Short mmCIF file of C-alpha atoms in Angstrom, two decimals:
data_model
loop_
_atom_site.label_atom_id
_atom_site.label_comp_id
_atom_site.label_asym_id
_atom_site.label_seq_id
_atom_site.Cartn_x
_atom_site.Cartn_y
_atom_site.Cartn_z
CA MET A 1412 100.45 108.39 114.68
CA THR A 1413 101.82 111.71 114.81
CA SER A 1414 105.25 111.83 114.66
CA GLU A 1415 107.05 114.13 117.58
CA ILE A 1416 110.37 114.43 115.63
CA GLU A 1417 109.68 116.15 112.51
CA ARG A 1418 112.09 112.86 109.86
CA HIS A 1419 113.20 114.08 106.25
CA VAL A 1420 111.69 110.48 104.63
CA ILE A 1421 112.29 110.17 101.37
CA VAL A 1422 110.84 107.81 99.37
CA VAL A 1423 112.44 106.15 95.99
CA GLY A 1424 109.47 105.16 94.10
CA ALA A 1425 106.16 106.50 93.28
CA GLY A 1426 103.80 103.31 92.12
CA ILE A 1427 101.37 101.98 94.43
CA ILE A 1428 103.66 100.54 97.62
CA GLY A 1429 105.65 104.33 97.68
CA ALA A 1430 103.06 106.11 96.98
CA SER A 1431 101.51 104.01 100.71
CA ILE A 1432 104.63 104.66 102.20
CA ALA A 1433 104.52 108.20 101.47
CA TRP A 1434 101.10 109.25 102.11
CA HIS A 1435 101.26 106.83 106.04
CA ALA A 1436 104.20 108.80 106.62
CA ALA A 1437 103.11 112.57 105.36
CA ARG A 1438 100.04 112.17 107.54
CA ALA A 1439 102.82 111.11 110.96
CA GLY A 1440 104.42 114.31 110.46
CA ASN A 1441 107.36 113.64 108.32
CA ARG A 1442 108.03 115.62 105.60
CA VAL A 1443 108.21 113.24 102.86
CA THR A 1444 110.16 113.60 99.34
CA ILE A 1445 108.97 111.44 96.15
CA ILE A 1446 111.35 110.29 93.54
CA ASP A 1447 110.27 109.06 90.56
CA ALA A 1448 112.28 108.15 87.29
CA ASP A 1449 109.40 107.67 85.44
CA GLU A 1450 106.15 109.15 86.27
CA VAL A 1451 103.51 109.97 89.15
CA GLY A 1452 101.46 105.55 89.23
CA GLY A 1453 104.73 103.88 88.83
CA VAL A 1454 105.79 101.30 86.55
CA ALA A 1455 104.50 98.03 87.71
CA THR A 1456 101.42 99.08 89.33
CA PRO A 1457 99.35 100.87 85.85
CA CYS A 1458 100.01 97.26 84.34
CA SER A 1459 98.33 95.19 87.63
CA PHE A 1460 95.06 93.40 87.45
CA GLY A 1461 93.97 95.10 90.16
CA TRP A 1462 93.14 92.23 92.58
CA VAL A 1463 92.61 92.42 96.09
CA ASN A 1464 92.55 89.08 97.78
CA ALA A 1465 94.26 86.34 99.96
CA THR A 1466 93.45 83.54 97.60
CA HIS A 1467 94.32 79.86 97.14
CA GLY A 1468 97.85 78.83 97.97
CA ASN A 1469 98.98 80.83 101.12
CA PRO A 1470 100.57 79.30 104.19
CA ARG A 1471 98.83 80.33 106.91
CA ALA A 1472 101.03 83.71 108.09
CA TYR A 1473 100.42 84.67 104.06
CA PHE A 1474 96.73 84.78 104.31
CA ASP A 1475 96.86 86.50 108.04
CA LEU A 1476 98.38 89.00 106.45
CA ARG A 1477 96.59 89.93 103.31
CA MET A 1478 92.91 89.57 105.04
CA ALA A 1479 94.63 92.78 107.49
CA SER A 1480 95.21 94.13 104.36
CA MET A 1481 91.81 93.85 103.07
CA LYS A 1482 90.50 94.84 105.98
CA SER A 1483 92.33 98.00 105.50
CA TRP A 1484 91.29 98.77 102.04
CA ARG A 1485 88.20 98.70 103.66
CA ALA A 1486 88.82 100.79 106.04
CA LEU A 1487 91.19 103.12 104.06
CA SER A 1488 87.96 103.54 101.11
CA LYS A 1489 85.12 104.30 103.84
CA LYS A 1490 87.48 106.87 105.18
CA HIS A 1491 88.49 108.89 102.20
CA PRO A 1492 85.64 107.57 99.40
CA GLY A 1493 88.09 108.86 96.60
CA ILE A 1494 90.06 105.92 96.34
CA PRO A 1495 89.23 103.88 93.33
CA TYR A 1496 88.77 100.96 95.01
CA ARG A 1497 85.70 98.71 95.19
CA GLN A 1498 84.69 95.31 97.11
CA SER A 1499 83.16 93.80 94.13
CA GLY A 1500 83.27 90.46 94.91
CA THR A 1501 84.47 87.51 92.82
CA VAL A 1502 83.34 84.28 90.39
CA TYR A 1503 85.69 81.51 90.91
CA LEU A 1504 84.48 79.60 87.45
CA HIS A 1505 88.47 77.75 87.57
CA PHE A 1506 91.27 78.18 89.17
CA GLU A 1507 95.19 76.95 88.35
CA GLY A 1508 97.31 76.43 91.03
CA HIS A 1509 101.54 78.24 91.19
CA ALA A 1510 102.28 74.67 89.00
CA GLY A 1511 99.25 75.03 86.87
CA SER A 1512 97.05 72.01 87.63
CA PRO A 1513 93.57 73.10 88.04
CA ILE A 1514 92.60 73.59 92.18
CA ASP A 1515 89.79 71.51 93.31
CA LEU A 1516 86.99 74.65 93.90
CA PRO A 1517 85.39 73.16 96.71
CA ALA A 1518 88.02 71.59 99.21
CA PHE A 1519 89.37 74.95 98.37
CA ALA A 1520 86.55 77.05 99.62
CA ASP A 1521 86.45 74.41 102.41
CA SER A 1522 90.09 75.54 103.87
CA HIS A 1523 90.04 79.06 103.28
CA SER A 1524 86.39 78.99 104.60
CA ARG A 1525 87.60 77.09 107.95
CA TRP A 1526 90.92 79.97 107.72
CA GLY A 1527 87.20 83.02 107.99
CA TYR A 1528 87.54 83.53 104.61
CA ASP A 1529 84.79 84.75 103.26
CA ILE A 1530 84.02 82.43 99.69
CA GLY A 1531 81.25 79.64 99.09
CA VAL A 1532 80.27 77.16 96.89
CA VAL A 1533 77.44 78.07 94.22
CA GLY A 1534 75.98 76.72 91.94
CA GLY A 1535 72.95 76.43 89.40
CA ASN A 1536 70.84 79.45 89.15
CA ALA A 1537 72.93 80.80 91.94
CA LEU A 1538 75.75 80.84 90.12
CA ARG A 1539 74.30 82.29 86.66
CA ALA A 1540 73.48 85.29 88.67
CA TYR A 1541 76.83 86.72 89.83
CA ALA A 1542 77.75 85.31 85.77
CA PRO A 1543 75.30 86.60 84.22
CA ASN A 1544 76.98 86.92 80.69
CA VAL A 1545 79.69 83.38 80.51
CA ARG A 1546 78.56 80.99 77.63
CA GLU A 1547 78.71 77.86 79.21
CA LEU A 1548 79.07 77.61 83.11
CA PRO A 1549 80.30 74.35 85.07
CA ASP A 1550 78.18 72.87 87.71
CA VAL A 1551 79.49 74.39 90.59
CA GLY A 1552 81.84 77.44 91.02
CA LEU A 1553 83.11 79.98 93.62
CA TRP A 1554 82.18 83.08 95.21
CA ALA A 1555 83.86 85.63 96.59
CA PRO A 1556 82.20 88.71 98.02
CA CYS A 1557 85.04 89.49 100.20
CA GLU A 1558 87.03 90.35 97.24
CA GLY A 1559 88.31 93.57 95.20
CA VAL A 1560 89.39 96.02 93.14
CA ALA A 1561 92.23 98.96 93.12
CA GLU A 1562 92.84 100.67 90.04
CA GLY A 1563 96.59 100.47 91.31
CA SER A 1564 97.73 103.75 89.05
CA GLU A 1565 94.55 106.04 90.28
CA THR A 1566 94.96 105.38 93.84
CA ALA A 1567 98.52 106.10 93.69
CA ARG A 1568 98.19 110.06 92.72
CA PHE A 1569 95.51 110.32 95.34
CA LEU A 1570 97.74 109.13 97.52
CA ILE A 1571 100.33 111.58 95.92
CA LYS A 1572 98.44 114.72 95.58
CA ASP A 1573 97.24 114.23 99.28
CA CYS A 1574 100.64 114.15 100.69
CA ILE A 1575 101.54 116.97 98.45
CA ALA A 1576 99.08 118.71 100.30
CA LEU A 1577 100.33 117.20 103.50
CA GLY A 1578 103.87 119.38 101.96
CA ALA A 1579 104.95 116.07 100.19
CA THR A 1580 107.70 117.50 97.50
CA VAL A 1581 107.18 114.92 94.45
CA ILE A 1582 109.97 114.57 91.90
CA ALA A 1583 109.34 111.99 89.24
CA GLY A 1584 111.24 111.90 85.43
CA ALA A 1585 114.49 111.87 87.61
CA LYS A 1586 116.18 108.21 87.96
CA VAL A 1587 117.89 107.54 91.25
CA GLU A 1588 121.51 107.47 89.72
CA LYS A 1589 123.02 106.48 93.40
CA LEU A 1590 121.91 106.29 97.52
CA LEU A 1591 124.01 108.87 99.60
CA SER A 1592 126.17 107.38 102.71
CA LYS A 1593 128.03 107.87 105.27
CA GLY A 1594 130.01 106.16 108.39
CA GLY A 1595 127.21 102.96 107.07
CA ARG A 1596 124.26 105.14 107.12
CA VAL A 1597 122.37 105.36 104.04
CA THR A 1598 121.64 109.59 104.44
CA GLY A 1599 120.32 110.39 101.29
CA ALA A 1600 119.56 109.83 97.43
CA GLU A 1601 121.99 111.08 94.33
CA THR A 1602 119.78 112.30 90.84
CA ARG A 1603 119.87 114.85 88.30
CA LEU A 1604 119.36 117.61 90.52
CA GLY A 1605 121.94 116.97 92.16
CA PRO A 1606 122.01 114.94 96.30
CA ILE A 1607 118.87 115.12 98.19
CA LEU A 1608 119.30 114.36 101.97
CA GLY A 1609 116.84 113.10 103.96
CA ASP A 1610 116.78 111.39 107.50
CA GLU A 1611 115.31 107.79 106.34
CA VAL A 1612 115.21 106.13 102.43
CA VAL A 1613 113.10 103.97 101.28
CA VAL A 1614 112.79 101.56 98.40
CA ALA A 1615 110.12 101.07 96.74
CA ALA A 1616 111.22 100.70 93.55
CA GLY A 1617 109.90 97.62 92.08
CA ALA A 1618 112.43 95.33 89.82
CA ALA A 1619 114.40 98.28 89.79
CA THR A 1620 115.25 98.39 93.61
CA PRO A 1621 117.66 95.84 93.49
CA ASN A 1622 120.51 98.27 91.43
CA VAL A 1623 119.14 100.95 93.47
CA ILE A 1624 120.30 99.59 96.89
CA GLN A 1625 124.18 97.30 95.24
CA ASP A 1626 126.38 100.71 96.19
CA VAL A 1627 125.26 100.52 99.96
CA ALA A 1628 123.18 97.36 101.23
CA PRO A 1629 123.55 93.75 100.32
CA PRO A 1630 121.23 92.00 97.52
CA VAL A 1631 117.36 91.68 97.41
CA PRO A 1632 117.00 88.30 95.45
CA LEU A 1633 114.09 89.27 92.86
CA GLU A 1634 112.74 88.00 89.30
CA ALA A 1635 110.22 90.19 87.39
CA PRO A 1636 107.97 87.51 85.40
CA GLN A 1637 106.12 89.51 82.45
CA GLY A 1638 103.07 90.01 82.70
CA ILE A 1639 100.40 91.10 79.38
CA LEU A 1640 97.41 92.48 80.08
CA VAL A 1641 94.44 94.04 77.19
CA HIS A 1642 92.40 96.54 78.15
CA THR A 1643 89.81 96.98 75.73
CA LYS A 1644 87.27 100.59 74.85
CA PRO A 1645 84.45 101.41 77.68
CA HIS A 1646 81.40 98.39 76.74
CA ALA A 1647 78.17 97.82 78.13
CA PRO A 1648 77.51 96.16 81.24
CA LEU A 1649 79.10 92.25 81.17
CA ILE A 1650 80.50 91.37 83.82
CA PRO A 1651 79.40 92.22 87.28
CA HIS A 1652 82.52 90.23 89.08
CA ILE A 1653 85.96 89.59 88.77
CA THR A 1654 85.65 86.10 86.72
CA LEU A 1655 88.16 83.26 86.57
CA THR A 1656 87.58 80.72 83.81
CA LYS A 1657 90.26 78.86 82.25
CA ASP A 1658 92.78 81.07 81.26
CA LEU A 1659 91.50 84.11 81.57
CA HIS A 1660 91.00 86.40 84.66
CA ILE A 1661 88.61 89.49 83.56
CA ARG A 1662 87.17 91.66 85.15
CA GLN A 1663 85.02 95.45 83.74
CA ALA A 1664 86.40 98.50 85.39
CA THR A 1665 83.61 101.55 86.70
CA ASP A 1666 84.24 102.90 83.72
CA GLY A 1667 83.05 99.79 80.99
CA SER A 1668 86.46 99.24 79.93
CA ILE A 1669 87.56 95.90 80.07
CA LEU A 1670 90.90 94.11 81.95
CA ALA A 1671 92.00 90.28 81.35
CA GLY A 1672 95.59 88.46 81.66
CA TRP A 1673 95.95 84.50 81.85
CA ASP A 1674 95.67 83.37 84.63
CA PHE A 1675 97.42 85.39 87.63
CA GLY A 1676 96.33 89.01 85.78
CA GLY A 1677 98.86 87.91 83.36
CA GLY A 1678 100.60 84.91 83.52
CA ASP A 1679 100.48 81.82 80.99
CA GLY A 1680 99.90 82.50 76.93
CA PRO A 1681 101.77 84.25 74.05
CA ASP A 1682 104.62 86.13 75.41
CA GLU A 1683 104.74 88.70 71.98
CA ALA A 1684 102.31 91.34 73.01
CA SER A 1685 100.56 91.76 70.08
CA GLN A 1686 99.53 87.87 69.07
CA ALA A 1687 98.19 87.72 73.35
CA ALA A 1688 96.44 91.14 72.28
CA GLU A 1689 94.46 89.02 70.16
CA ALA A 1690 94.95 85.57 71.73
CA LEU A 1691 93.14 87.24 75.06
CA LEU A 1692 90.61 89.43 72.96
CA ASP A 1693 89.52 86.13 70.73
CA LYS A 1694 88.71 84.09 74.62
CA ILE A 1695 86.64 86.62 75.91
CA ARG A 1696 84.41 86.51 72.76
CA ALA A 1697 84.42 83.17 72.19
CA THR A 1698 83.92 83.17 77.15
CA PHE A 1699 80.84 85.65 77.17
CA HIS A 1700 77.51 85.88 75.35
CA GLY A 1701 77.47 90.40 74.11
CA ALA A 1702 81.28 90.58 74.33
CA GLU A 1703 81.03 90.10 69.93
CA ASP A 1704 82.10 93.82 69.90
CA VAL A 1705 84.49 94.34 71.69
CA GLU A 1706 87.62 96.33 71.13
CA LEU A 1707 90.98 96.56 71.87
CA ALA A 1708 92.31 100.34 73.87
CA ASP A 1709 95.66 99.14 74.56
CA VAL A 1710 98.52 96.01 75.58
CA THR A 1711 100.79 96.24 78.30
CA VAL A 1712 102.85 94.03 79.11
CA GLY A 1713 104.48 94.32 83.26
CA TYR A 1714 107.78 93.08 85.10
CA ARG A 1715 105.81 91.94 88.36
CA PRO A 1716 108.98 92.52 90.84
CA THR A 1717 108.52 89.16 92.70
CA PRO A 1718 111.20 88.72 95.53
CA LYS A 1719 112.54 84.77 95.47
CA ASP A 1720 110.60 82.71 97.62
CA GLY A 1721 107.92 84.69 96.34
CA PHE A 1722 107.16 86.53 99.44
CA PRO A 1723 107.97 90.39 100.58
CA VAL A 1724 110.54 91.80 101.31
CA VAL A 1725 109.73 94.13 103.72
CA GLY A 1726 112.67 96.47 106.03
CA ARG A 1727 116.50 97.11 106.42
CA PRO A 1728 118.73 94.97 104.20
CA GLY A 1729 121.87 93.94 105.81
CA GLY A 1730 120.45 96.28 109.40
CA THR A 1731 121.82 99.08 107.43
CA PRO A 1732 120.59 102.46 108.93
CA GLY A 1733 118.53 104.72 107.26
CA LEU A 1734 117.36 102.50 104.60
CA ILE A 1735 114.40 100.29 104.41
CA VAL A 1736 113.32 98.54 101.56
CA ALA A 1737 109.97 97.39 100.45
CA VAL A 1738 109.29 95.25 97.05
CA MET A 1739 106.61 92.38 96.44
CA HIS A 1740 104.24 91.08 93.81
CA SER A 1741 101.26 91.59 95.87
CA GLY A 1742 101.52 95.00 96.03
CA ILE A 1743 97.92 96.10 95.37
CA THR A 1744 96.47 94.08 97.76
CA LEU A 1745 99.11 94.63 100.87
CA ALA A 1746 100.11 98.81 100.32
CA PRO A 1747 97.55 99.63 102.52
CA ILE A 1748 98.85 97.43 105.27
CA VAL A 1749 102.91 97.88 104.21
CA GLY A 1750 102.61 101.82 104.03
CA GLU A 1751 101.01 101.80 107.71
CA ALA A 1752 103.41 99.54 108.79
CA VAL A 1753 106.46 100.99 107.39
CA SER A 1754 105.44 104.16 108.75
CA GLU A 1755 105.21 102.85 112.23
CA PHE A 1756 108.17 100.93 112.33
CA ILE A 1757 110.31 104.75 111.25
CA GLU A 1758 108.73 105.93 114.57
CA THR A 1759 109.31 103.14 116.59
CA GLY A 1760 111.66 101.19 115.20
CA LYS A 1761 109.11 98.44 115.41
CA MET A 1762 107.81 96.49 112.63
CA TYR A 1763 104.22 95.78 112.39
CA GLU A 1764 103.85 91.88 113.23
CA ARG A 1765 102.26 90.08 110.85
CA LEU A 1766 105.33 91.99 108.63
CA GLN A 1767 108.36 90.08 110.61
CA PRO A 1768 108.78 87.41 109.41
CA TYR A 1769 109.18 88.96 105.30
CA ALA A 1770 112.20 91.15 106.50
CA PRO A 1771 115.30 91.18 104.04
CA ASP A 1772 117.72 89.17 106.88
CA ARG A 1773 116.21 85.42 106.10
CA PHE A 1774 118.47 86.02 102.40
CA ASP A 1775 121.18 86.31 103.95
CA ASP A 1776 122.89 82.34 103.58
CA VAL A 1777 121.38 82.61 100.23
#
């Protein structure tokens, strides 16, 4: 879609969500300015496990939204081969729900298969083929070839580089001190460089979103749970697919580095980063043949922006004209569909149907 009217769209936040929104808005013919208090690539995005999925625990409507975004990832990477997304597939050897109890894998596969998800039960030699270096395999596991990996910060930088080629302005290292408004309408953002005025201000600032909008719109209730991930030095091929084992989510990047976290990509486990890193490395070495010489390169601590009810928040808080918020903990999975939807909303005033249940006004009575 190409806009008939050039609007100035200010995007606050240069992580994966902000980058996708900015990219779609720029490609639609808008003038775009991207502002971030840190560097391009975001704060939470570099600490993400990067898993693109519509896995267990999603209500049907949210599952359908995630499925639509998975389809968008595939289309986007096919049209733009430089985007670091790959449909790696996932091997489920063990999986736990949000309450910490193990999920019945065959029952999970059956329910999601009936929803059209490409996932199935495998065992024996087939399971060994998908997880060739796991020391001890269960009798059965699951194989989900539809799932994938997106390198979040690299993708954000790719999209923002293309935005610049389309004429966008990027202001990095400049915190938004407050949003500007006139007559009840948000009109821009104040930074240390002075005011920047625009027709629409999109706040995709992750956990900082409530602070950014606090003077001009009702609050968006967020939590920011900590996620610790270890990043190893490049290693010989060891893990061909995303692999989920007890207390470990793990994958190997194309450069050979390994990324691993506790359940749900950095959930439970020691709160202290160095202790968590040591425990995760021990777990990797104990779980995989050939991992004895895995070496730590870095450990990241991310604070995942999670709306109070666990679902995305996309829309105008309090109906505030000129202001759109986009904040969620499934930023990697949802980035393409959210970017496309927000750009279309700016153009038409109509929100993508599958995102309508996730408007900010659901918190009005909270």
